[in-house]
Amino acid sequence: MPRPIQAFVHTDALRHNLTRMRTAAPDARVWAVVKANAYGHGIERVFEGLRGADGFALLDLDEAQRLRSLGWRGPVLLLEGVFEARDLELCSRLDLWHTVHCDEQIDMLSRHKTQVPHRIFLKMNSGMNRLGFTPTRFRSAWTRLNQLPQVDEISLITHFSDADGPRGIAEQIATFTKTTEDLPGERSTCNSAGLLRHAHDAAVAADWVRPGIALYGSAPDFPERNIAQWDLQPTMSLRSRLIGTQDLQAGDTVGYGSSFAADVSMRIGLVACGYADGYPRHCPTGTPVLVDGVRTRTLGRVSMDMIAVDLTPCDAAGHVAGFGSEVTLWGKASNGVVLPIDEVAQAAGTVGYELMCAVSSRVGFTQN
Ligand SMILES: Cc1ncc(COP(=O)(O)O)c(C=O)c1O
């Protein structure tokens, strides 16, 4: 028997979240962002739930190829464009749209031999200072691209640094709008936070939106708002089982470093899940967890293959949890109770993105 830990990918929840994203900007087309193997869910496992999108956006040519193998004939956008000249051949062959964010990519394109001109998303660095042409260089890049026979339509794209926080998007959207004022082409500006928090701004909701994390049931601005408030559903549930129990007396300690000591007698459970499964080692005592759908907490240090959990709330609820009881590390328990991934991420000092991407290869996945 394999260890009882499993990750579930929920197709209905993906569908629900996609519909939710559409309602935020009903006139825009939606790129479902599936980079990093669909935020750790697996491209093949999210395809059914997200195939109602207008296109898929990702980074990796191998992942683009996998999407085509699934039978997706619609738009696929490479968010970082090509990394070397020969990638352009694959773009031609697989009909991939690609971002152009630097002169080197224009140089490669100018030398590329292709029968069919490429659809380009020209990227502006409107203030985030990751990829893209600065506003002063953007228009000359556009002019250069526009003169290439290898280029078909040019769309315009930028990315927000603070759509989820108090700084917001005002400065970046003003820069982008002003610099692109009289340029033709479709626009794409916003990620999940931009879409949920700022889609009332017409420039934000324009043409194409690019939600990622919200599609996967994590609130982009947690803890300001949670998934229930945004009407999002968890798309990944990490579940395991209790593989043992212990009765502690006051003063007994738990796990490596004895970092938790019982102050009264209590029952604890041992869960088949540890940091080698991708559960964060930084989660302290008190991190939320569900045992048979009853909310409780972790105790002591997370070890490689095990976590200890407090069974007091289960006992108090009149439910005797024991060997084989279901444990939900995040997502939805079998009885429907939800533990948002954002709460676990917060306890570990990180974000839902990192947790979903970090589920390790020894965890089996099931689609349901
Ligand atoms: C260019 C671009 N667009 C859209 C997204 C989706 O962002 P989010 O997952 O925050 O919605 C990302 C992700 O980082 C990105 O890099």
CSV table of C-alpha atoms in Angstrom, one decimal, residues 7 23-24 27 68-70 78 90 123 138 159 167 179 189 206 211 216 221 226 255 274 293 340-341 343 360:
chain,number,residue,atom,x,y,z
A,7,ALA,CA,-3.8,15.5,-3.4
A,23,THR,CA,-18.1,37.8,-14.0
A,24,ALA,CA,-15.5,40.2,-12.8
A,27,ASP,CA,-16.4,41.7,-21.7
A,68,ARG,CA,-1.5,21.0,-27.7
A,69,SER,CA,-1.3,17.3,-27.1
A,70,LEU,CA,-4.5,17.5,-25.0
A,78,LEU,CA,4.2,32.4,-23.5
A,90,LEU,CA,8.3,25.6,-31.9
A,123,LYS,CA,5.5,44.0,-22.7
A,138,PHE,CA,8.3,51.0,-25.6
A,159,HIS,CA,1.9,43.5,-15.2
A,167,ARG,CA,-0.4,51.0,-3.3
A,179,THR,CA,2.2,55.5,-23.4
A,189,THR,CA,-3.0,44.2,-17.8
A,206,ALA,CA,-9.6,45.5,-21.2
A,211,PRO,CA,-6.0,35.3,-13.6
A,216,TYR,CA,-6.9,27.7,-8.0
A,221,ASP,CA,-5.2,39.6,-1.1
A,226,ASN,CA,-10.6,35.2,2.0
A,255,GLY,CA,8.5,15.6,18.3
A,274,GLY,CA,5.6,15.8,6.4
A,293,GLY,CA,-13.6,17.5,9.0
A,340,PRO,CA,-8.4,27.5,2.8
A,341,ILE,CA,-4.8,27.0,1.7
A,343,GLU,CA,-4.6,30.0,6.3
A,360,SER,CA,6.2,16.8,-3.8
